[in-house]
PDB file of C-alpha atoms in Angstrom:
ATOM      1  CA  UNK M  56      13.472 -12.896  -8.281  1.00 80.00           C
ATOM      2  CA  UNK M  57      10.284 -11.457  -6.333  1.00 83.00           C
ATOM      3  CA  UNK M  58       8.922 -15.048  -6.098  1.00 86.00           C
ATOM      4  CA  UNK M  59      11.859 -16.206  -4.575  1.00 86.00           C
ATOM      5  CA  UNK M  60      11.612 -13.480  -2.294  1.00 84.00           C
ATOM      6  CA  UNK M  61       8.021 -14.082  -1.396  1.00 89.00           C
ATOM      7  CA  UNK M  62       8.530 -17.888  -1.593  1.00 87.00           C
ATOM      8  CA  UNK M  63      11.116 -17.257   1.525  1.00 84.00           C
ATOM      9  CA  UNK M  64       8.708 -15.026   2.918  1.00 84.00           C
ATOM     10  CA  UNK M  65       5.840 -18.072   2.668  1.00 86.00           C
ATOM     11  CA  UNK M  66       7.828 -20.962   3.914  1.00 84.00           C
ATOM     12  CA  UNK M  67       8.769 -18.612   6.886  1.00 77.00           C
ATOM     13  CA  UNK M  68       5.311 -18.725   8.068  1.00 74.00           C
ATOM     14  CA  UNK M  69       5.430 -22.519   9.520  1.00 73.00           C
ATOM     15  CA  UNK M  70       8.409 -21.695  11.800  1.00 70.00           C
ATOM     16  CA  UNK M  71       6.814 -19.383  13.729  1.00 75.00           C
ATOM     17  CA  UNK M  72       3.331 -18.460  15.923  1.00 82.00           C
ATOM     18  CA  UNK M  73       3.739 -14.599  15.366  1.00 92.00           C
ATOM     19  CA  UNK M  74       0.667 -13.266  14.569  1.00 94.00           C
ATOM     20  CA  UNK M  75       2.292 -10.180  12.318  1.00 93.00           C
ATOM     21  CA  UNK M  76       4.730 -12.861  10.670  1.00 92.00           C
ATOM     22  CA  UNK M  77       1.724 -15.446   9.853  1.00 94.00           C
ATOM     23  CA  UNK M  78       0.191 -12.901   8.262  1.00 95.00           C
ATOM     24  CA  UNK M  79       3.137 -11.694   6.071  1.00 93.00           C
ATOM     25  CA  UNK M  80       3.437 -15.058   5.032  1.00 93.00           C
ATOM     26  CA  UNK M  81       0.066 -15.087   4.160  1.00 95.00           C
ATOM     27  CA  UNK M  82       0.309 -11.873   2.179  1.00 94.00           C
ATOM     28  CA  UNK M  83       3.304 -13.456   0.257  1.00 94.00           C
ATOM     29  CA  UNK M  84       0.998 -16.860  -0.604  1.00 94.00           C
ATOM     30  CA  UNK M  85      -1.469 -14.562  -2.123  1.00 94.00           C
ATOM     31  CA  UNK M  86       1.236 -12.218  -4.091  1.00 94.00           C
ATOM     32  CA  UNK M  87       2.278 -15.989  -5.271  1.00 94.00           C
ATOM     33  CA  UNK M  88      -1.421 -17.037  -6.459  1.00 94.00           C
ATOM     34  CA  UNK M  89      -0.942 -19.890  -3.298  1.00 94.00           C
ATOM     35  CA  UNK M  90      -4.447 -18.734  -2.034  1.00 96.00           C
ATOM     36  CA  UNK M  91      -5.683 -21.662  -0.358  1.00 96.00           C
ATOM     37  CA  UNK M  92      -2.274 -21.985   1.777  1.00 94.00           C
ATOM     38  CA  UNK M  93      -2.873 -18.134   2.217  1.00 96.00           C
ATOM     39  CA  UNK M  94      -6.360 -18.560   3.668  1.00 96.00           C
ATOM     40  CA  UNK M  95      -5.010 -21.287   6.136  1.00 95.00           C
ATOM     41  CA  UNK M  96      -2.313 -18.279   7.273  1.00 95.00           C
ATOM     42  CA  UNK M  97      -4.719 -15.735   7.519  1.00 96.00           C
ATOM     43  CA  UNK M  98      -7.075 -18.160   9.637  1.00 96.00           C
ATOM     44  CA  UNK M  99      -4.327 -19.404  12.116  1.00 94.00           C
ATOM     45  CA  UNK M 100      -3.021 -15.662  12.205  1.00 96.00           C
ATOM     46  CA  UNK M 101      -6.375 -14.049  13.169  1.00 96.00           C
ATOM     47  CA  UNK M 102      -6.880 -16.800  15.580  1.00 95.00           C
ATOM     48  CA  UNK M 103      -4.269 -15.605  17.656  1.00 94.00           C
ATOM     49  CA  UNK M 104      -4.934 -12.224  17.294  1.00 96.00           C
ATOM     50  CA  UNK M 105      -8.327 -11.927  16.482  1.00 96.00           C
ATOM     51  CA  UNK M 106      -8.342  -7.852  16.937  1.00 96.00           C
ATOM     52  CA  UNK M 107      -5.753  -7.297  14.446  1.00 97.00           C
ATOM     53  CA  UNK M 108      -7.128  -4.986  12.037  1.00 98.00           C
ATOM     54  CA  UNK M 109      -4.654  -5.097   9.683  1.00 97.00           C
ATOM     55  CA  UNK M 110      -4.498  -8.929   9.797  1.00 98.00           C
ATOM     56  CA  UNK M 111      -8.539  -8.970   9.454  1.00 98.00           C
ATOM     57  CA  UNK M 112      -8.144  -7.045   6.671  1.00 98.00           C
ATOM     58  CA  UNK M 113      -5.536  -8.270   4.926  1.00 97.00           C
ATOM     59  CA  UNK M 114      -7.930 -11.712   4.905  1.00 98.00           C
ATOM     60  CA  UNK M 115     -10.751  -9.745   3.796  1.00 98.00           C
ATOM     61  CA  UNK M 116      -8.568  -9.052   1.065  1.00 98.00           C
ATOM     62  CA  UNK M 117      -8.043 -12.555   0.098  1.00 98.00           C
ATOM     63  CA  UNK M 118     -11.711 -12.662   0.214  1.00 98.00           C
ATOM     64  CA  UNK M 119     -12.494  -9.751  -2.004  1.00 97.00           C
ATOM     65  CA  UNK M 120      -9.533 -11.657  -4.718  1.00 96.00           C
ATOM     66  CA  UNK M 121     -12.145 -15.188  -4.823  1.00 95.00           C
ATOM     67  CA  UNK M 122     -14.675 -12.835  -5.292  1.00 96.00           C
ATOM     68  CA  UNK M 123     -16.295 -14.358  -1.350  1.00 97.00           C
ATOM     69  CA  UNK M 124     -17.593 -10.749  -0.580  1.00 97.00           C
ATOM     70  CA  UNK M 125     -19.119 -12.200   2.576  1.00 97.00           C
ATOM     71  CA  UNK M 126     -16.555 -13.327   4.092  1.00 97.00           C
ATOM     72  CA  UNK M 127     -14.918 -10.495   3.095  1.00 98.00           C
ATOM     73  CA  UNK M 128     -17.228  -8.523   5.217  1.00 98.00           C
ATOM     74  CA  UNK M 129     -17.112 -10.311   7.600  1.00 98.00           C
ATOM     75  CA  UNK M 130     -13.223  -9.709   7.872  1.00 98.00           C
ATOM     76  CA  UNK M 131     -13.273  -5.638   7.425  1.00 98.00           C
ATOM     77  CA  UNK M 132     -16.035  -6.423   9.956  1.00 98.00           C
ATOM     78  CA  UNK M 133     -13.672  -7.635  13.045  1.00 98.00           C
ATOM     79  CA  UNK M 134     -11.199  -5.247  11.984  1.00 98.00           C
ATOM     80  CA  UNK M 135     -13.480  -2.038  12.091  1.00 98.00           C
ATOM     81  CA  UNK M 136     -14.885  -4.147  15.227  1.00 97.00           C
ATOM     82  CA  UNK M 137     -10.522  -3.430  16.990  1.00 97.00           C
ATOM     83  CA  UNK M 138     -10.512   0.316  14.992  1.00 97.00           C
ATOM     84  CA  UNK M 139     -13.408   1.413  13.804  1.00 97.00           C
ATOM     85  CA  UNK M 140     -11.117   4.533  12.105  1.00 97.00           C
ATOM     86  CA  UNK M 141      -9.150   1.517  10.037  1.00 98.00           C
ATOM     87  CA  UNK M 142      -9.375   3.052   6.496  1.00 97.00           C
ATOM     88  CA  UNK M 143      -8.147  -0.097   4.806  1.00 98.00           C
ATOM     89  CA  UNK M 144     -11.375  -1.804   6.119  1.00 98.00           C
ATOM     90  CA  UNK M 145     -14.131   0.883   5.468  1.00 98.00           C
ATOM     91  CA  UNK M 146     -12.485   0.796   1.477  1.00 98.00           C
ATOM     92  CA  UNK M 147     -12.466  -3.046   1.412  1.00 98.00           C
ATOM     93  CA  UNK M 148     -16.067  -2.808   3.189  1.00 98.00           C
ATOM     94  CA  UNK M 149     -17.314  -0.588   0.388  1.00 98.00           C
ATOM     95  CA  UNK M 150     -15.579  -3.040  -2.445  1.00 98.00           C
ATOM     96  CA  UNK M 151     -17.436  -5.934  -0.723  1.00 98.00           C
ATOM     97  CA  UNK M 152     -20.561  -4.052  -0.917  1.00 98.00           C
ATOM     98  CA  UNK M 153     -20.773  -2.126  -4.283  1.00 97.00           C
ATOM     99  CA  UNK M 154     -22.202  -5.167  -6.275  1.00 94.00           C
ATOM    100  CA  UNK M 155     -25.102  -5.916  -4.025  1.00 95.00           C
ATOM    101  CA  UNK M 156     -25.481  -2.579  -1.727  1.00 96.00           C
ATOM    102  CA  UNK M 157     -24.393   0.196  -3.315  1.00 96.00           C
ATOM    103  CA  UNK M 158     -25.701   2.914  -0.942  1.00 96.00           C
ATOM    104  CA  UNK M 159     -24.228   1.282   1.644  1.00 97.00           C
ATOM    105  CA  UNK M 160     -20.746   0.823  -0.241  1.00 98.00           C
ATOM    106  CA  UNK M 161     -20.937   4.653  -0.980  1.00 98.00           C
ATOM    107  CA  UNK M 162     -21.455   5.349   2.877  1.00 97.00           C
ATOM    108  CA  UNK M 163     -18.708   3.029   3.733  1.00 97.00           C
ATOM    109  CA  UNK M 164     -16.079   4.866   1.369  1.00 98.00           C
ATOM    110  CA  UNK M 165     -17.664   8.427   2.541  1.00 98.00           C
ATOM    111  CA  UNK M 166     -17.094   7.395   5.884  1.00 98.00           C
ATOM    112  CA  UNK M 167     -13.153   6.515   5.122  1.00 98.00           C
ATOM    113  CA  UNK M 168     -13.256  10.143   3.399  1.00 98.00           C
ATOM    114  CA  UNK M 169     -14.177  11.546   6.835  1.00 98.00           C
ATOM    115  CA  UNK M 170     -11.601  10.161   9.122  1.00 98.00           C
ATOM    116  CA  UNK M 171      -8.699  10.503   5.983  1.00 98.00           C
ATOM    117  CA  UNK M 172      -9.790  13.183   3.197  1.00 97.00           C
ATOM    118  CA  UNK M 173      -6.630  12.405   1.765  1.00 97.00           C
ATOM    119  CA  UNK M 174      -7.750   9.095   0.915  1.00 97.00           C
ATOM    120  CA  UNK M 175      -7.516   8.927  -2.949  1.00 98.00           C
ATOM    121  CA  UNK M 176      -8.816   5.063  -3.256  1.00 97.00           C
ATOM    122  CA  UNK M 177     -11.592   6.322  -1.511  1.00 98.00           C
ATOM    123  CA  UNK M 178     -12.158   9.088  -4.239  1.00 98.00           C
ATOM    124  CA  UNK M 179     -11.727   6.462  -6.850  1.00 98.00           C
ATOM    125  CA  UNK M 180     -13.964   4.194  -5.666  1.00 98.00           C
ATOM    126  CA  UNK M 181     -16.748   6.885  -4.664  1.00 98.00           C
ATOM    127  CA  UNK M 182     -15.918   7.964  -8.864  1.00 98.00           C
ATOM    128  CA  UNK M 183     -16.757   4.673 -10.662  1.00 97.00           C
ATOM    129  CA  UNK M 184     -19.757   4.000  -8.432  1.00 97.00           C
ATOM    130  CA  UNK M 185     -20.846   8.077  -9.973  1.00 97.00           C
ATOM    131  CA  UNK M 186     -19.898   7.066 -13.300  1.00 97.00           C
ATOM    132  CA  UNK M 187     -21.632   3.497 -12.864  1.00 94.00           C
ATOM    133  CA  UNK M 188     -24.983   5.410 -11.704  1.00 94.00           C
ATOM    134  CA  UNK M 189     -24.080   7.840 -15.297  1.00 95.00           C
ATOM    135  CA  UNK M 190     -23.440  10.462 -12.606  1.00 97.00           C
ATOM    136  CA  UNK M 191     -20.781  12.136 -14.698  1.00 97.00           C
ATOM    137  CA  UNK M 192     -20.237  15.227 -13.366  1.00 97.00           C
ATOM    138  CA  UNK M 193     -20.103  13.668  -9.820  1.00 98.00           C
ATOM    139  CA  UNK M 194     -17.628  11.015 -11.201  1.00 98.00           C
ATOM    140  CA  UNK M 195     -15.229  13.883 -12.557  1.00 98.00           C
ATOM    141  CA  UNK M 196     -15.486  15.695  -9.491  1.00 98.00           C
ATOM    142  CA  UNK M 197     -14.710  12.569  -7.060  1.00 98.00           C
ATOM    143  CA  UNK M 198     -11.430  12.400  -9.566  1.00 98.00           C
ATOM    144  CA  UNK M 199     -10.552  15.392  -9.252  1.00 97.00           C
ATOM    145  CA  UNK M 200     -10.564  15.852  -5.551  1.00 98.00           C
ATOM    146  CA  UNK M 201      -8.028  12.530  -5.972  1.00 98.00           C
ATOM    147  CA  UNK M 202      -5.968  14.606  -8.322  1.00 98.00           C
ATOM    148  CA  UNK M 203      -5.943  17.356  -6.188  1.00 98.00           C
ATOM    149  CA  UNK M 204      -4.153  14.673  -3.542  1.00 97.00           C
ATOM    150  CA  UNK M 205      -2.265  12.938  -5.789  1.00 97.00           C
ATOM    151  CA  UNK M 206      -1.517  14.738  -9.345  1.00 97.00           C
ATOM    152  CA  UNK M 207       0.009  10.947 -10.163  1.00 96.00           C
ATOM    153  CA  UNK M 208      -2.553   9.012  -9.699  1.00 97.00           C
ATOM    154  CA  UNK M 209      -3.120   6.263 -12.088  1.00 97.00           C
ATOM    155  CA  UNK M 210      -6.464   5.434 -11.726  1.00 97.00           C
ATOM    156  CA  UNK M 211      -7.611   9.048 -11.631  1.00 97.00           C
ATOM    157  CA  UNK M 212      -6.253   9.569 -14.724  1.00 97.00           C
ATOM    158  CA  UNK M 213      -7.713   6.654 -16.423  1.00 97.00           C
ATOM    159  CA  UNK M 214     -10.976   7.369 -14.863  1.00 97.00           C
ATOM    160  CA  UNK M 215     -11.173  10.849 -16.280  1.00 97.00           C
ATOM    161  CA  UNK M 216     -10.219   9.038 -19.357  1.00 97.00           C
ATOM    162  CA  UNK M 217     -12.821   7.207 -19.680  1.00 97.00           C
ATOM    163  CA  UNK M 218     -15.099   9.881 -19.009  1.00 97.00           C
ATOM    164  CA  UNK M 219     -13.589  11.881 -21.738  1.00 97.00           C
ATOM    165  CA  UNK M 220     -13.818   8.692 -23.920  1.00 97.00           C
ATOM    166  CA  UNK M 221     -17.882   8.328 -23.676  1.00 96.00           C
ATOM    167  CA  UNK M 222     -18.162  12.171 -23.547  1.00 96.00           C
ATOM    168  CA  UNK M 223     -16.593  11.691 -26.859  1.00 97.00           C
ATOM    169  CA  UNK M 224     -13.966  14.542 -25.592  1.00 97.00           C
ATOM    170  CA  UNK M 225     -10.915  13.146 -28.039  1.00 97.00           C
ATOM    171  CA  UNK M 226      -8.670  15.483 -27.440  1.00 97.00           C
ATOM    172  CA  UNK M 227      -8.930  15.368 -23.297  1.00 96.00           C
ATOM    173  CA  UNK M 228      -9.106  11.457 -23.709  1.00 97.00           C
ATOM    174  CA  UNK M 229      -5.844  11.412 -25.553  1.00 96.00           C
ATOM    175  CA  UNK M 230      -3.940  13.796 -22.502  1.00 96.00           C
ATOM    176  CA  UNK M 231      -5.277  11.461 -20.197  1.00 95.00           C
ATOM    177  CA  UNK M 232      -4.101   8.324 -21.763  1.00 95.00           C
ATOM    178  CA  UNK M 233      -0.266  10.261 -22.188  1.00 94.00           C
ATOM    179  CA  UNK M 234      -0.340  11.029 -18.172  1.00 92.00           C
ATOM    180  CA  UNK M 235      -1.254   7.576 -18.019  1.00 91.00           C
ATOM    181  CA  UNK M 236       1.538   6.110 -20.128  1.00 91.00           C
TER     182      UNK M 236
END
């Protein structure tokens, strides 16, 4: 049923030149795998509203999906270029960068931090580049300010369950996983 749905939502896209529409149709062709008919949306969307943030990011997104982190920047980019306060784009910045610049990608999600403290993917993300640098106790404390946001959130939980796992804490692991499930 949701492909349908998006499906309708795609095919919409050629029967009209509204900007916010394109790019909802866009969205949809991605949701439905469709990404090189989503590209084409997100390229004639941003072309006729070039400072949409949310459209720029949305094909940074599709960028950051084909693993094009580039061009993903480049998206976030124009969008923080229209609002440089657009969380969406300092998180998808700091995606783009965490493989080749990680200082920079920890800047970018700090940054996102300071305009929205609430910002758990932003916590997350600052988390697993900790626990990638075998930061651990900076890791549990970047998921815990998340928790502290949002008690529910998934991958909080299964980041402090990792941690637990390596720290070879079974018994912590194992109430992590059950919050999980």
């Amino acid at each position: 049923a949701a492909d349908a749905t998006l499906g309708r939502v795609a095919e919409a896209t050629g029967a009209t030149s509204e900007p916010g529409d394109v790019a909802r149709g866009a969205r949809a062709l991605r949701a439905l795998g469709r990404m090189r008919e989503a590209n084409e949306a997100y390229r004639a969307a941003t072309s006729r509203a070039p400072n949409d943030a949310a459209i720029n990011t949305g094909w940074g997104e599709l960028f950051l999906d084909a693993h094009q982190n580039d061009e993903a920047l480049k998206s976030f980019h124009a969008a923080l270029q229209a609002d440089p306060k657009w969380t969406p784009a300092l998180i998808g910045s700091a995606l783009a960068l965490a493989d080749d610049n990680p200082p920079q990608a920890v800047a970018a999600a700090k940054h996102a931090l300071e305009v929205d403290p609430s910002l758990v993917e932003a916590d997350v993300f600052l988390a697993a580049q900790a626990a990638s640098a075998d930061a651990r106790a900076d890791a549990r404390h970047w998921l815990e300010r998340a928790l502290a946001v949002n008690p529910s959130s998934l991958d909080a939980h299964a980041g402090l369950a990792a941690l637990d796992y390596v720290e070879d804490k079974q018994a912590d692991f194992e109430a992590e996983v059950a919050k999980v499930l």
